[in-house]
PDB file of C-alpha atoms and ligand atoms in Angstrom:
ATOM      1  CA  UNK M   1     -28.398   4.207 -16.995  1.00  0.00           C
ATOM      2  CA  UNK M   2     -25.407   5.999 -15.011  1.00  0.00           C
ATOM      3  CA  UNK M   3     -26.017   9.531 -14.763  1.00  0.00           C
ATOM      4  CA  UNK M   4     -23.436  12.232 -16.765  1.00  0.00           C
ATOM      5  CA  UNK M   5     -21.071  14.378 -15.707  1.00  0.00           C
ATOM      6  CA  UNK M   6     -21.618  18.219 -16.935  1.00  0.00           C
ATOM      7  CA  UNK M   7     -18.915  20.057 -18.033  1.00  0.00           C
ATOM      8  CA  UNK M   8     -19.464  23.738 -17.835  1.00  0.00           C
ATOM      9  CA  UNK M   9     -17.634  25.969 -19.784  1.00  0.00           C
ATOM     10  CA  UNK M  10     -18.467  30.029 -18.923  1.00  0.00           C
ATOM     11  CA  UNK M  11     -17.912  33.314 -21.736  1.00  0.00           C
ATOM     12  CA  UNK M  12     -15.439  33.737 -23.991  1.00  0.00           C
ATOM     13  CA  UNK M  13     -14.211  29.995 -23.373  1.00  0.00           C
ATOM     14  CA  UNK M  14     -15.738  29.824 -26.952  1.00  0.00           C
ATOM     15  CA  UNK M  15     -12.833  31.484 -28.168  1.00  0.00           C
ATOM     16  CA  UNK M  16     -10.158  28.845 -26.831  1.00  0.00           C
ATOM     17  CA  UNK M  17      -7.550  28.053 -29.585  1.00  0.00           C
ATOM     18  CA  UNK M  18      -8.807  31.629 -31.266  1.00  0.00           C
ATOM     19  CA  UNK M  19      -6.919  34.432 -29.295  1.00  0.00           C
ATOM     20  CA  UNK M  20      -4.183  34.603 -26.228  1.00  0.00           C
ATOM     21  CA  UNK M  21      -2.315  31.139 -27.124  1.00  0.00           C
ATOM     22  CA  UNK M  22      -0.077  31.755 -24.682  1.00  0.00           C
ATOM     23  CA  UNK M  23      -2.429  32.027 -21.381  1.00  0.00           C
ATOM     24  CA  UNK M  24      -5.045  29.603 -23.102  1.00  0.00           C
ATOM     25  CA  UNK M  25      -3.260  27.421 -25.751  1.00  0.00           C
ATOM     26  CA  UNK M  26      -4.118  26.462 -29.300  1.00  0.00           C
ATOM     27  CA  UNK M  27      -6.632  24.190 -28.717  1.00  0.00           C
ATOM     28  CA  UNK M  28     -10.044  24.578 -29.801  1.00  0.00           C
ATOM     29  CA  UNK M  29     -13.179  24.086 -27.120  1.00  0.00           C
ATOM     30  CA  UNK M  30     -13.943  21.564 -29.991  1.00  0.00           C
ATOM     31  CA  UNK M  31     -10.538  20.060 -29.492  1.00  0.00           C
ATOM     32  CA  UNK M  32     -10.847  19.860 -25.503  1.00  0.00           C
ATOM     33  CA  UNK M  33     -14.436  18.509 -25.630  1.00  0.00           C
ATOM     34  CA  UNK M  34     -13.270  15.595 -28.013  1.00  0.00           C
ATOM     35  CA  UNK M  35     -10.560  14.889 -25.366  1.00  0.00           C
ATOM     36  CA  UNK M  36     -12.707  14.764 -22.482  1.00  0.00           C
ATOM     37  CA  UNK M  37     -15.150  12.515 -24.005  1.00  0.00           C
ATOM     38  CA  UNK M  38     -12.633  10.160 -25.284  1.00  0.00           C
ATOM     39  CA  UNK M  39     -10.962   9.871 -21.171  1.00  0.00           C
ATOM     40  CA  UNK M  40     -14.785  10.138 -20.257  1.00  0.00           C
ATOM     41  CA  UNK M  41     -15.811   6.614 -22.675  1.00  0.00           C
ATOM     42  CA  UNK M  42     -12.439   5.097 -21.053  1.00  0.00           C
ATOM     43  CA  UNK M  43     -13.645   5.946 -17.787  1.00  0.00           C
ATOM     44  CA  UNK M  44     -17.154   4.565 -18.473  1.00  0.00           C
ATOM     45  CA  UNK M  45     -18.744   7.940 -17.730  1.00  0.00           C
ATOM     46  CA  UNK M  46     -20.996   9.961 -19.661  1.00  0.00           C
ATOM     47  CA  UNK M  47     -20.499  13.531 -20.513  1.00  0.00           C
ATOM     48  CA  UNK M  48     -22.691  16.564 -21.175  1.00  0.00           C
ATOM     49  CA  UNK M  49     -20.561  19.301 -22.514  1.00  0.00           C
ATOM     50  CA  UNK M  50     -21.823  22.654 -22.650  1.00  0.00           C
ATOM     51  CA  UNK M  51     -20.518  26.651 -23.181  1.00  0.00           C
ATOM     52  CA  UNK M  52     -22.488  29.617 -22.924  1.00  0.00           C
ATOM     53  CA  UNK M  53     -21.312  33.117 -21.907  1.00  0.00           C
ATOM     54  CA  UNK M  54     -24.617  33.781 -20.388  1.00  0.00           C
ATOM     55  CA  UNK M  55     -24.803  33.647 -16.505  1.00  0.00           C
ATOM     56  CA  UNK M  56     -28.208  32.462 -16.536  1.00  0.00           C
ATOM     57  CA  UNK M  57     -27.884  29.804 -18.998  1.00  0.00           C
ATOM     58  CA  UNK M  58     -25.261  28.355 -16.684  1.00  0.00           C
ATOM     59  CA  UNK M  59     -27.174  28.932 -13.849  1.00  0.00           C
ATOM     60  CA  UNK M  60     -30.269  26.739 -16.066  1.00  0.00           C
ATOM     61  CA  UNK M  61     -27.393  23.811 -16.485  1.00  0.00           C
ATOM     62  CA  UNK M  62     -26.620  23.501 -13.412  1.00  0.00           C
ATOM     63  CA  UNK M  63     -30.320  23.166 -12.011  1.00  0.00           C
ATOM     64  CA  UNK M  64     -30.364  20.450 -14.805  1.00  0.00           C
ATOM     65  CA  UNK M  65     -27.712  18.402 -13.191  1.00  0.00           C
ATOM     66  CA  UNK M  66     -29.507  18.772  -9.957  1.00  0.00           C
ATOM     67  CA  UNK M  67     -32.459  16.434 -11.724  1.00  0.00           C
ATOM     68  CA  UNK M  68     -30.271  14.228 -13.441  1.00  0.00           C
ATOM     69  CA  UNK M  69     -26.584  14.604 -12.963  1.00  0.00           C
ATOM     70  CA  UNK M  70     -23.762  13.286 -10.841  1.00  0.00           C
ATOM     71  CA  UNK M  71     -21.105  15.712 -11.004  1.00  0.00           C
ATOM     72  CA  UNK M  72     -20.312  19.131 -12.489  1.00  0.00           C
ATOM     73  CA  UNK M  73     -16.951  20.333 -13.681  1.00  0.00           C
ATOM     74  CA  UNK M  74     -16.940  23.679 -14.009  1.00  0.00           C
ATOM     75  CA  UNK M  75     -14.917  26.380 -15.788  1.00  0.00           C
ATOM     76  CA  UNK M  76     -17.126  29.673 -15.148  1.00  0.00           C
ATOM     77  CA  UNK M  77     -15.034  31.940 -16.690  1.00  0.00           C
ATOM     78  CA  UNK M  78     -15.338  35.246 -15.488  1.00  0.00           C
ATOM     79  CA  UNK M  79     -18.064  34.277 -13.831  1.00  0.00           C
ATOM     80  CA  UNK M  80     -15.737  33.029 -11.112  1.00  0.00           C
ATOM     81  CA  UNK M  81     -14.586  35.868  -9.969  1.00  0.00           C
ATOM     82  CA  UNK M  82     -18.260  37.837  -9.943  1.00  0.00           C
ATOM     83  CA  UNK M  83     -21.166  35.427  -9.539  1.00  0.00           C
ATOM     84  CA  UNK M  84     -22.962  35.095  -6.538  1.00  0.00           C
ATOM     85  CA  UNK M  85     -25.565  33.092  -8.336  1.00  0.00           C
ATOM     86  CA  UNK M  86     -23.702  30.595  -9.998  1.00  0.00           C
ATOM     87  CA  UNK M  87     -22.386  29.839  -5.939  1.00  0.00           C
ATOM     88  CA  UNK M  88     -25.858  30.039  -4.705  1.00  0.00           C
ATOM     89  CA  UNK M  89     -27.029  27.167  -7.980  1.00  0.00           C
ATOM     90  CA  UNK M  90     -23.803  25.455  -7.008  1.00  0.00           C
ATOM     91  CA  UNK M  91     -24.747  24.831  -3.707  1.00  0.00           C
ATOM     92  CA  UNK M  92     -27.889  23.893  -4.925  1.00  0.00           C
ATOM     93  CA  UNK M  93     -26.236  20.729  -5.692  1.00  0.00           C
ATOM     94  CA  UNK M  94     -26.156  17.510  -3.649  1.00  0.00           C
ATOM     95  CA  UNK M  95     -23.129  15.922  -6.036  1.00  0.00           C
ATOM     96  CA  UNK M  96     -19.490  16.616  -6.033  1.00  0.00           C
ATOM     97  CA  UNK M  97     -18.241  19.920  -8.017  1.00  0.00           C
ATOM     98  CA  UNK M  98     -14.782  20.226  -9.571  1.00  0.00           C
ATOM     99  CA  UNK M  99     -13.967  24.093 -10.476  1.00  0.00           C
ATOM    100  CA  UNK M 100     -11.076  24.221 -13.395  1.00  0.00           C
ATOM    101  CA  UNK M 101      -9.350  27.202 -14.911  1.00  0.00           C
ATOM    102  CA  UNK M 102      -6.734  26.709 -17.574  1.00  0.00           C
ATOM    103  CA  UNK M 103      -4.352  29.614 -16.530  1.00  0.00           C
ATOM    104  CA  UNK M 104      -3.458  29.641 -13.014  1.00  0.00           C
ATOM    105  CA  UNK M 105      -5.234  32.299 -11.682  1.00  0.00           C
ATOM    106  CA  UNK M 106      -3.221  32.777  -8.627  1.00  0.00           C
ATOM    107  CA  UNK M 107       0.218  34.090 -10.739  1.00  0.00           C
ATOM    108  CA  UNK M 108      -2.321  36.833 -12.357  1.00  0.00           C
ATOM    109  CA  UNK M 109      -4.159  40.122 -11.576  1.00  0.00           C
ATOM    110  CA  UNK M 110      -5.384  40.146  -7.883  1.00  0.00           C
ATOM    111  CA  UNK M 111      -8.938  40.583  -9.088  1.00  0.00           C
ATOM    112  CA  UNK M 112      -8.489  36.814 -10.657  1.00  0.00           C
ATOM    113  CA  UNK M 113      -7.046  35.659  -7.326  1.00  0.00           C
ATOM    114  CA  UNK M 114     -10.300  34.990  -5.369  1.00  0.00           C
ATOM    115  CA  UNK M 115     -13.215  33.043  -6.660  1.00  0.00           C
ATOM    116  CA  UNK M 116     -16.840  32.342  -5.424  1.00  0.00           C
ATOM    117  CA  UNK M 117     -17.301  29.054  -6.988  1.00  0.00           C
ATOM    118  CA  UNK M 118     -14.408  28.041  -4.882  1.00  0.00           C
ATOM    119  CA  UNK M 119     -16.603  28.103  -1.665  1.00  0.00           C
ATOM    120  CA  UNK M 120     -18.735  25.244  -3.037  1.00  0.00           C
ATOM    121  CA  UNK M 121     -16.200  22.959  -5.037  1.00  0.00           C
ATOM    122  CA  UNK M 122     -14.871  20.042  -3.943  1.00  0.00           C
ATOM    123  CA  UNK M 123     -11.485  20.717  -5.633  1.00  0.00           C
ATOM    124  CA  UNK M 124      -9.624  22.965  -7.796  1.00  0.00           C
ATOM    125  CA  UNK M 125      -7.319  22.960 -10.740  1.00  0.00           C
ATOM    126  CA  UNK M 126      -5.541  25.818 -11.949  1.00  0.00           C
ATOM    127  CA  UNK M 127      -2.458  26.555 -14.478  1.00  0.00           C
ATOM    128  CA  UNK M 128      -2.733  23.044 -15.812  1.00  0.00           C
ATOM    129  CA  UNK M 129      -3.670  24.552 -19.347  1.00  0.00           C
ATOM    130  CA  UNK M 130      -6.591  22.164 -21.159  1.00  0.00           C
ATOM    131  CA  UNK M 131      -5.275  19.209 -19.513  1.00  0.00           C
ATOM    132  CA  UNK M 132      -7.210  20.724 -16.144  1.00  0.00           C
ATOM    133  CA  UNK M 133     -10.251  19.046 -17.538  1.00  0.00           C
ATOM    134  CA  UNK M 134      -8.980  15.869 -18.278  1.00  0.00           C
ATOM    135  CA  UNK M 135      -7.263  15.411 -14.672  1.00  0.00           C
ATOM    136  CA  UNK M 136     -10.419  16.945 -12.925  1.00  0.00           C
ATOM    137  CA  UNK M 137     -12.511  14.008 -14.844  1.00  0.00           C
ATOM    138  CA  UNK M 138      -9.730  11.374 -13.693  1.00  0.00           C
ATOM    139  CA  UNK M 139     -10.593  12.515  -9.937  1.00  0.00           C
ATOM    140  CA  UNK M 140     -14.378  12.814 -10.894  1.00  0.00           C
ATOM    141  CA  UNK M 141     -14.461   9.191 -11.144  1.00  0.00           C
ATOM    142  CA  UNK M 142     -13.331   8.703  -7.809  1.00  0.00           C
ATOM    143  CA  UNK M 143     -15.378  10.972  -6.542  1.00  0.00           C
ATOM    144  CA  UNK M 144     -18.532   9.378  -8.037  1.00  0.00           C
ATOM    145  CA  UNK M 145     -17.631   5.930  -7.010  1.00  0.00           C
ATOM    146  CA  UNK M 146     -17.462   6.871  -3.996  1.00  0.00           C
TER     147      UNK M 146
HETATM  148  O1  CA2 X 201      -8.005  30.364 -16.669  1.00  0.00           O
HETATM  149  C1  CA2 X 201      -9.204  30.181 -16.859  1.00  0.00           C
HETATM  150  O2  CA2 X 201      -9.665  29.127 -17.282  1.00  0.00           O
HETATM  151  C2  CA2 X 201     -10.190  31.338 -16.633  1.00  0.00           C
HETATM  152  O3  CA2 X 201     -11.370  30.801 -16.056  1.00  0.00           O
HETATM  153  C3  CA2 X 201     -10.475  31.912 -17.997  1.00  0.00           C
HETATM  154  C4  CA2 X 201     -11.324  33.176 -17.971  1.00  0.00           C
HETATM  155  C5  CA2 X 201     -10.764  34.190 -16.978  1.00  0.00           C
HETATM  156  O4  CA2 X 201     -11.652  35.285 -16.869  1.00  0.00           O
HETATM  157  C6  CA2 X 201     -10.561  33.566 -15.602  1.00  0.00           C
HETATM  158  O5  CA2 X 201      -9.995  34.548 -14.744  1.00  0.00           O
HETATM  159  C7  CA2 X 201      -9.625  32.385 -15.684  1.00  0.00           C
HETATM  160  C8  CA2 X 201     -11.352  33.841 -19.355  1.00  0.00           C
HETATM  161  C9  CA2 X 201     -11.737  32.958 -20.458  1.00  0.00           C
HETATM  162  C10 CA2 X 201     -11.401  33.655 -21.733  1.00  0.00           C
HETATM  163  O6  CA2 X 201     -11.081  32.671 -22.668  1.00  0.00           O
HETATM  164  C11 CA2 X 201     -10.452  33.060 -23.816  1.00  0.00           C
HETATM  165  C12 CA2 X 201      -9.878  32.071 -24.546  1.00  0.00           C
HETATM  166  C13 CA2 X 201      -9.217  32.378 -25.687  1.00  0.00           C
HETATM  167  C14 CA2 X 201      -9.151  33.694 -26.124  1.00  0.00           C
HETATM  168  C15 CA2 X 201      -9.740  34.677 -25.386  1.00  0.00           C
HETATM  169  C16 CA2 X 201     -10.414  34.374 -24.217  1.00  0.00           C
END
């Protein structure tokens, strides 16, 4: 049985499709999640989507994947910008990590500009919109091939 891939989804990223259309878009997390797992069954990969916009329940999903995943994608929200914690879990983790943000957070406030999850991933994709996650899975494959 190949081991999943997580994808992480941090607060508010609940809301996608809800409020802010123009930073975020109009999809759904619903709508995203389907997407991913259809590319993810194409790819032969298994998924485990989750969302929670509670640091230590990410935190809890990524010490999951340490027991039985391959690879984490990872949007942490807010999180990015703030949590030592999720870093320290992160690194934690013996399998490639792929950080995602659907706005590019380089073009927005300076507080946005710097991120801590961005000291343990293996790559990042930013200002892509939803599509982030599917071309982040795309190079998770190689990555877990490898
Ligand atoms: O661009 C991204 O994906 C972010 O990770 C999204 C976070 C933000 O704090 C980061 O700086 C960049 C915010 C997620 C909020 O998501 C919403 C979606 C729809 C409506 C309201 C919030």
């Amino acid at each position: 049985m190949p081991k999943p891939i997580y994808l992480l989804n941090g607060p508010n990223l609940n809301l996608l499709g809800r409020r802010q259309p123009e930073i975020y878009g109009a999809e759904t997390l619903a709508d995203v999640q389907a997407r991913v797992e259809v590319l993810a069954a194409d790819l032969g990969l298994e998924l485990r989507c989750h969302q929670s916009n509670w640091e230590g329940q990410i935190i809890d999903w990524v010490h999951q994947a340490r027991d039985d995943g391959a690879g984490i994608i990872i949007n942490p929200g807010a999180f990015t910008h703030t949590s030592v914690a999720i870093l320290d879990a992160l690194n934690a983790f013996d399998g490639p990590v792929l950080e995602v943000h659907i706005s590019n957070i380089h073009k927005r406030e300076t507080f946005r500009h710097h991120s801590y999850v961005s000291l343990r991933a293996d790559g990042v994709i930013a200002g892509f919109g939803t599509e982030g996650y599917l071309l982040a899975l795309r190079r998770m494959k190689t990555l877990v091939a490898q």
